[in-house]
mmCIF file of C-alpha atoms in Angstrom:
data_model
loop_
_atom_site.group_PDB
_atom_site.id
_atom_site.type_symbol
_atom_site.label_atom_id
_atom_site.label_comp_id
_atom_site.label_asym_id
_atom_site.label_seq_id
_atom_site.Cartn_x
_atom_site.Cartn_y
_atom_site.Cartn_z
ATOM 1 C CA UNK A 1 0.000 0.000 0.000
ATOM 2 C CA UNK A 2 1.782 3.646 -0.799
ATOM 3 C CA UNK A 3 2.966 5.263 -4.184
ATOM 4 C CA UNK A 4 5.217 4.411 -7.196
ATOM 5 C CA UNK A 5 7.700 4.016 -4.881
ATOM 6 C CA UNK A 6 6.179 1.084 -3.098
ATOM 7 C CA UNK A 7 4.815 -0.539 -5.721
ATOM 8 C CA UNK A 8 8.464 -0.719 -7.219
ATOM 9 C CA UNK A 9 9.909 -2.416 -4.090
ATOM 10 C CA UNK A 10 6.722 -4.808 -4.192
ATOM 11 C CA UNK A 11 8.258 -5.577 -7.994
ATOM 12 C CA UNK A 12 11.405 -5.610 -7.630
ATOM 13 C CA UNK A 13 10.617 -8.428 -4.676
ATOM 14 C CA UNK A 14 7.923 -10.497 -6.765
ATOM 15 C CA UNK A 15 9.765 -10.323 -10.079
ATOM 16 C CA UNK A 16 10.696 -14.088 -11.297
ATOM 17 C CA UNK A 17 8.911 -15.850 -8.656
ATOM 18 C CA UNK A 18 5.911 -17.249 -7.822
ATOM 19 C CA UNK A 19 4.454 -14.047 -5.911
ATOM 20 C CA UNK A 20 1.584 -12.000 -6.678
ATOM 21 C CA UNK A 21 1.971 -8.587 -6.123
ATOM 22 C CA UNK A 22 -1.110 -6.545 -4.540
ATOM 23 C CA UNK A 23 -1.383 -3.184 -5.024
ATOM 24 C CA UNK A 24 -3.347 -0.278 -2.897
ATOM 25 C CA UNK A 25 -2.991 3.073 -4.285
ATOM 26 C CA UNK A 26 -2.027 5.339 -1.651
ATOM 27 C CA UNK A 27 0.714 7.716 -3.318
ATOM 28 C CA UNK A 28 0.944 11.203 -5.377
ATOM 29 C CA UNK A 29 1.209 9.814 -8.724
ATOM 30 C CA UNK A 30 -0.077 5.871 -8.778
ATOM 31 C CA UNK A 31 1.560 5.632 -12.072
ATOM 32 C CA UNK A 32 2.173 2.195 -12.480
ATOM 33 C CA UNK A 33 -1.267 0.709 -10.458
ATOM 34 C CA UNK A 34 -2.839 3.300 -12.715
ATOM 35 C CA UNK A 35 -1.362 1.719 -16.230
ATOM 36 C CA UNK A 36 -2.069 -1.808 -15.011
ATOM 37 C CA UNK A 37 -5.685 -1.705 -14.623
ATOM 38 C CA UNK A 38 -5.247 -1.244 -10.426
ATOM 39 C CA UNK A 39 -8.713 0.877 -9.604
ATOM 40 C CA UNK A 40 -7.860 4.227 -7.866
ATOM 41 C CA UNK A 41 -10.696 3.515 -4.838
ATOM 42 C CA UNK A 42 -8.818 1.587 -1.933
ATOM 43 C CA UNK A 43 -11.668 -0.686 -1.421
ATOM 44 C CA UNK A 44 -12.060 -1.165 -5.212
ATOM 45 C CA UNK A 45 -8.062 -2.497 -5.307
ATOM 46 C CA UNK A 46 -8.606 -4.561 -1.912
ATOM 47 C CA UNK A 47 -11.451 -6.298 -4.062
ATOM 48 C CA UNK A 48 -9.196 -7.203 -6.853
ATOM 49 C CA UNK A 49 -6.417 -9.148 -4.432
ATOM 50 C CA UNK A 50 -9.369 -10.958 -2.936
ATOM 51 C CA UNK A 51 -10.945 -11.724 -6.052
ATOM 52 C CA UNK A 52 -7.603 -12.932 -7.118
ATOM 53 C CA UNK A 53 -7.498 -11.970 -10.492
ATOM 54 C CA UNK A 54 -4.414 -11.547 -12.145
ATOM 55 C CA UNK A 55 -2.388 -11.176 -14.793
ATOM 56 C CA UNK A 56 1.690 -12.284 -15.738
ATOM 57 C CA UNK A 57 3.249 -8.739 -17.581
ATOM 58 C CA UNK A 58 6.515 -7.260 -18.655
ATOM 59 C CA UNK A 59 9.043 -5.753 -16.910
ATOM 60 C CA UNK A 60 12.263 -3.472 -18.047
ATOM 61 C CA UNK A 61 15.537 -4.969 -16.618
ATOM 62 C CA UNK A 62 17.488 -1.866 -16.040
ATOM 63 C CA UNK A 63 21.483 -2.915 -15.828
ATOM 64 C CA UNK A 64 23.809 -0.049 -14.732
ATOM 65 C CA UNK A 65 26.892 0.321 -12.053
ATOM 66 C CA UNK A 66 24.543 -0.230 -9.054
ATOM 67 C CA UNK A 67 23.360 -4.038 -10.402
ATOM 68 C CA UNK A 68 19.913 -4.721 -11.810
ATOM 69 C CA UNK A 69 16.722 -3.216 -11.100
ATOM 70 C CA UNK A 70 13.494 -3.500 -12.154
ATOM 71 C CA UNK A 71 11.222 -0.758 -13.506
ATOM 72 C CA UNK A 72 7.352 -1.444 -14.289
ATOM 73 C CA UNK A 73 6.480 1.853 -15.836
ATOM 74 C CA UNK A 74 9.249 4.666 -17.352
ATOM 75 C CA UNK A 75 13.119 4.740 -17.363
ATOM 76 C CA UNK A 76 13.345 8.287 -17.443
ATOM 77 C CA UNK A 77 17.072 10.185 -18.627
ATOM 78 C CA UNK A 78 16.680 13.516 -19.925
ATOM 79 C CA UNK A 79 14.600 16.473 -18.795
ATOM 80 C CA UNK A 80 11.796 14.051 -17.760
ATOM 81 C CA UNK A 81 14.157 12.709 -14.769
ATOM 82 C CA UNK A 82 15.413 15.923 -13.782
ATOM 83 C CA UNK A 83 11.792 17.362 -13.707
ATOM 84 C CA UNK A 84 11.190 13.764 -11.276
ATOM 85 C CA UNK A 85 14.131 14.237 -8.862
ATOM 86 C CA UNK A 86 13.072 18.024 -8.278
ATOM 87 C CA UNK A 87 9.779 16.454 -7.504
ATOM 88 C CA UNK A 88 11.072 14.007 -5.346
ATOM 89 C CA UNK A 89 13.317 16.620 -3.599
ATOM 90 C CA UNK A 90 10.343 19.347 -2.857
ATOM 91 C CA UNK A 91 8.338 19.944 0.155
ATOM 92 C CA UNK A 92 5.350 20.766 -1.781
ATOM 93 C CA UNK A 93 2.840 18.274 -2.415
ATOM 94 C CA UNK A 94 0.198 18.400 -4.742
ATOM 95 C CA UNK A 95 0.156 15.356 -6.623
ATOM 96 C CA UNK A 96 0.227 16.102 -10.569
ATOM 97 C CA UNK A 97 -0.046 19.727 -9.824
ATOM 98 C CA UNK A 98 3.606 19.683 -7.917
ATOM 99 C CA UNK A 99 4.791 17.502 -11.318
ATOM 100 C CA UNK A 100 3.613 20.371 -13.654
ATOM 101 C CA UNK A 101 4.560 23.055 -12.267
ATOM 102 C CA UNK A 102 7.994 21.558 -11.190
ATOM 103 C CA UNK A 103 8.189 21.273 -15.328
ATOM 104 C CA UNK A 104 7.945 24.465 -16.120
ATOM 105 C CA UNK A 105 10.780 26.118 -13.636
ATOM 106 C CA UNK A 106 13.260 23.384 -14.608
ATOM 107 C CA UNK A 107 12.539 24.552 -18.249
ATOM 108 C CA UNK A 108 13.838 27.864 -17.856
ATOM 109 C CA UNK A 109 17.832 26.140 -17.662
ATOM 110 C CA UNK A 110 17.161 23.011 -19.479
ATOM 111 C CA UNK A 111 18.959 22.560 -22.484
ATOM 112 C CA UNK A 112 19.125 19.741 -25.058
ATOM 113 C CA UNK A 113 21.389 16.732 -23.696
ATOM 114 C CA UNK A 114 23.492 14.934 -26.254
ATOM 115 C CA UNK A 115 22.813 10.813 -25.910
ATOM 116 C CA UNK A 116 24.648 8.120 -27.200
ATOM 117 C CA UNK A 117 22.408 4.807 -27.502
ATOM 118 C CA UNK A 118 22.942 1.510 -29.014
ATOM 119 C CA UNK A 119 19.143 -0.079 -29.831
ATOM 120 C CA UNK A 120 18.567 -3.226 -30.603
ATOM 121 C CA UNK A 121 22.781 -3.710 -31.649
ATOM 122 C CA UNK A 122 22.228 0.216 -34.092
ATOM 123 C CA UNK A 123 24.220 2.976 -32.708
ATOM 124 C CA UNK A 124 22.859 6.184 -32.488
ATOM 125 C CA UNK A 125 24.259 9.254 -31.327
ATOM 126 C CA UNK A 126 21.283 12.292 -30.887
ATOM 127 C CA UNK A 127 20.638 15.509 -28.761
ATOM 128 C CA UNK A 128 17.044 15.363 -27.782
ATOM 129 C CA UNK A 129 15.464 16.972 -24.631
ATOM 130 C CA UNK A 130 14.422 13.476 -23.261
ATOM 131 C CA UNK A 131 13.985 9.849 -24.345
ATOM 132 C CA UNK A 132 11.342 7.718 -22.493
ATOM 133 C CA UNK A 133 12.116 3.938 -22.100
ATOM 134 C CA UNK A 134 8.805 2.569 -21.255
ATOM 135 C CA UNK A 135 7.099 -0.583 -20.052
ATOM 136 C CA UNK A 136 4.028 1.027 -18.933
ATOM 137 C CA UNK A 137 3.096 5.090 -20.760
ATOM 138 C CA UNK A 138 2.182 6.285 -17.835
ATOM 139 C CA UNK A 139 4.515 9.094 -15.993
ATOM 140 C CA UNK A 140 4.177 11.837 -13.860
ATOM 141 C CA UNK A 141 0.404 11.620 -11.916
ATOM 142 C CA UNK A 142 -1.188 11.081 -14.936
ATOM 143 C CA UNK A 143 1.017 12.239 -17.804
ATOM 144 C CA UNK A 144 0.683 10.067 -20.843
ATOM 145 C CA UNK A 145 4.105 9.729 -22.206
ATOM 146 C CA UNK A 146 3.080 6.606 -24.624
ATOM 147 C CA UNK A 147 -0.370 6.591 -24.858
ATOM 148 C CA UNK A 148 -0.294 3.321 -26.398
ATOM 149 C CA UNK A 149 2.512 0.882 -24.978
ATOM 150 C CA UNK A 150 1.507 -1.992 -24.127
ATOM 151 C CA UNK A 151 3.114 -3.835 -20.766
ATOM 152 C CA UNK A 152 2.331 -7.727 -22.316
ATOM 153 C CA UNK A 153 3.862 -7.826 -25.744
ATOM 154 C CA UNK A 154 7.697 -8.014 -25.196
ATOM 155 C CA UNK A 155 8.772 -4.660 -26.703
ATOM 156 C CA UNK A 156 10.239 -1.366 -25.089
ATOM 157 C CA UNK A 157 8.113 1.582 -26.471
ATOM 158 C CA UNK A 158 10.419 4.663 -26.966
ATOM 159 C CA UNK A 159 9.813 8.336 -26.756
ATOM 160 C CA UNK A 160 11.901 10.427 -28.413
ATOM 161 C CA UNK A 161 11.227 14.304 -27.601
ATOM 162 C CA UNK A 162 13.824 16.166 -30.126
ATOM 163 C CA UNK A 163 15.388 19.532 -29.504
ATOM 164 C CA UNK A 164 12.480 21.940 -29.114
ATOM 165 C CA UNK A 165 12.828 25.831 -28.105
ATOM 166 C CA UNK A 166 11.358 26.561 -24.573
ATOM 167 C CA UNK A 167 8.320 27.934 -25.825
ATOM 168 C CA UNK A 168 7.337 24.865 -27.991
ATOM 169 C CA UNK A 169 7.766 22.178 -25.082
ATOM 170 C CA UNK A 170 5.786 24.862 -22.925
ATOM 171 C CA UNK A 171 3.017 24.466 -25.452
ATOM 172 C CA UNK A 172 3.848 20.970 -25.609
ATOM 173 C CA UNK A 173 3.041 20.273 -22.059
ATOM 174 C CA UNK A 174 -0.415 20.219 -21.252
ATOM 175 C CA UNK A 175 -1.088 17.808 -24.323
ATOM 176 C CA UNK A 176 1.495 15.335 -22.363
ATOM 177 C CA UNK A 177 -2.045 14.655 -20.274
ATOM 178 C CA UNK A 178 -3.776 13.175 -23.101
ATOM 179 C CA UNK A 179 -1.360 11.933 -25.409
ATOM 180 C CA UNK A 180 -2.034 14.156 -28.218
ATOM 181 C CA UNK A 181 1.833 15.624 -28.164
ATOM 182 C CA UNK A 182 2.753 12.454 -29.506
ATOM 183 C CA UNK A 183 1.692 14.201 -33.205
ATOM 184 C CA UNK A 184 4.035 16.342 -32.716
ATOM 185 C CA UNK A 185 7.031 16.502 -35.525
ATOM 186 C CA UNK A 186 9.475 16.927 -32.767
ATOM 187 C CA UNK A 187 8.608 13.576 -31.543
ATOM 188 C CA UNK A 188 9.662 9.876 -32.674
ATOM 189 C CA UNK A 189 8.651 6.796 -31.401
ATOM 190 C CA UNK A 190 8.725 3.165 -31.969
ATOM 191 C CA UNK A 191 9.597 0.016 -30.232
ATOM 192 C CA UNK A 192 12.903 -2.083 -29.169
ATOM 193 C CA UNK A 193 14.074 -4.930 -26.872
ATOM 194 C CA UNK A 194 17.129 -3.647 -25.739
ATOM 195 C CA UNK A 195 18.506 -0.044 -25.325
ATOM 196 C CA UNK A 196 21.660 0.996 -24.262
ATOM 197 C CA UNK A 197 21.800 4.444 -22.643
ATOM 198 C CA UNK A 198 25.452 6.615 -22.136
ATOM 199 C CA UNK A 199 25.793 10.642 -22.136
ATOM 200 C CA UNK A 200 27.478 13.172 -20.111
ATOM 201 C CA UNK A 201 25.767 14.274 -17.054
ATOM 202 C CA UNK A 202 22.897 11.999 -17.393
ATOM 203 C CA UNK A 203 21.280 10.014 -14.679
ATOM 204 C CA UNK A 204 18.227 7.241 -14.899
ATOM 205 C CA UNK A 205 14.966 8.086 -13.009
ATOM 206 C CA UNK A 206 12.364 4.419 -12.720
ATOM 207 C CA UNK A 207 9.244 4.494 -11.269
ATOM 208 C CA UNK A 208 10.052 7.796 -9.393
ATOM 209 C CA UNK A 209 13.002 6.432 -7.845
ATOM 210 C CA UNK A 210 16.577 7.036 -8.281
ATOM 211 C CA UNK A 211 18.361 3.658 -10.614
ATOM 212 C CA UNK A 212 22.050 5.830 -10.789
ATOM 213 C CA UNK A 213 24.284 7.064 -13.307
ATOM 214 C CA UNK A 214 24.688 5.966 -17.322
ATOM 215 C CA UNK A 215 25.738 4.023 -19.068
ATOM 216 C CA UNK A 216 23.121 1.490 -18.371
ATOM 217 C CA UNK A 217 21.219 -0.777 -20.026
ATOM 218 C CA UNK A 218 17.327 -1.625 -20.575
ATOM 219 C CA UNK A 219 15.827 -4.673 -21.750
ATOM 220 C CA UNK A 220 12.521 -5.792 -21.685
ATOM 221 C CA UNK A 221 11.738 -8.946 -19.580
ATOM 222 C CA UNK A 222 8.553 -10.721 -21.303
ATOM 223 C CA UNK A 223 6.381 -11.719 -18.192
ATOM 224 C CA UNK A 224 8.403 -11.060 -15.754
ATOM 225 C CA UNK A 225 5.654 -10.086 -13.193
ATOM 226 C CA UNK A 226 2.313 -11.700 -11.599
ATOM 227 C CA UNK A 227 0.349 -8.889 -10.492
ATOM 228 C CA UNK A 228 -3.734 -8.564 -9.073
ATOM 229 C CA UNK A 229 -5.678 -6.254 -11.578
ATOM 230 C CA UNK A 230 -9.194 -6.393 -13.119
#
């Protein structure tokens, strides 16, 4: 029972057993119960354990200095994880609202960060203001960051936010909520099994917790995970 961070300790201690991880919503963001098909009301996710209903899904296998960890919804690297650690770091809490409007101040001395990544065995060198490693799309209390990955098929689902001038990723923001930035000619997507992540001054945000420095990598892990959802 908690947040994203709970729910990734629960993971990370079910993953590749026989375990069925339960999960209460009781955090700011519920990003990962939220994606899975975990209902919001307490009593609502209490039913679904007892019912016993679940479901084996996917995990990301994320490899760096500090071992292996296990992410169920974004790897985050770019301006995405520094907009999570501020989060993580503030006193305020308002849920999404602290997410959003954390955004927009680290905006104002964000700048594009040059990545070096090796997908699937293809280099590829790239500045882009973010790239999204995801299991689950679901980031941020709410914000829809691949509105259409799906956590059962075996594949990574990539975001790729490309260098963008402050006032475009301002505009760019509120359509994170519904998806709809995903149109957007500044953004590429597709899928992968493995990604390797390296850069200069970059760090790897999972679930809202801290995974460590780069170079790292992420693979997806095809049913890694039992978990109760409707």
């Amino acid at each position: 029972m908690g947040g994203d961070g709970m729910a990734h300790l629960g993971l990370n201690a079910c993953a590749h057993t026989q375990a069925t991880l339960g999960i209460i919503p009781a955090g700011t963001g519920n990003d990962f119960a939220r994606a899975v098909g975990v209902p919001k009301d307490i009593r609502a996710a209490v039913d679904v354990i007892s019912e016993g209903r679940w479901r084996r899904i996917d995990l990301s296998s994320v490899v760096n200095a500090g071992g292996r960890r296990y992410v169920g919804a974004v790897v985050s690297s770019g301006y995405d994880a520094r907009v999570n650690r501020a989060t993580n770091e503030t006193h305020l809490r308002f849920g999404s609202l602290s997410y959003g409007a954390i955004a927009l101040r680290e905006l104002a001395n964000f700048s594009p960060m040059a990545y070096r990544l090796v997908i699937d065995g293809e280099p590829r060198e790239l500045d882009a203001m973010f790239v999204a490693i995801c299991n689950t799309g679901v980031v941020g209390g709410g914000m829809l960051i691949s509105p259409d990955a799906d956590f059962a098929d075996g594949l990574l689902d990539l975001t790729i936010v490309h260098p963008v001038g402050r006032g475009k990723l301002l505009r760019l923001l509120p359509s994170v909520y519904t998806g709809k930035f995903v149109s957007d000619p500044a953004v590429e997507r597709f899928t992968a099994r493995r990604v390797a992540v390296d850069g200069d001054d970059m760090f790897l945000m999972g679930d809202g917790e801290e995974l460590g420095d780069v170079p790292a990598t992420v693979e997806c892990d095809p049913g890694a995970l039992r978990v109760y959802t409707r």
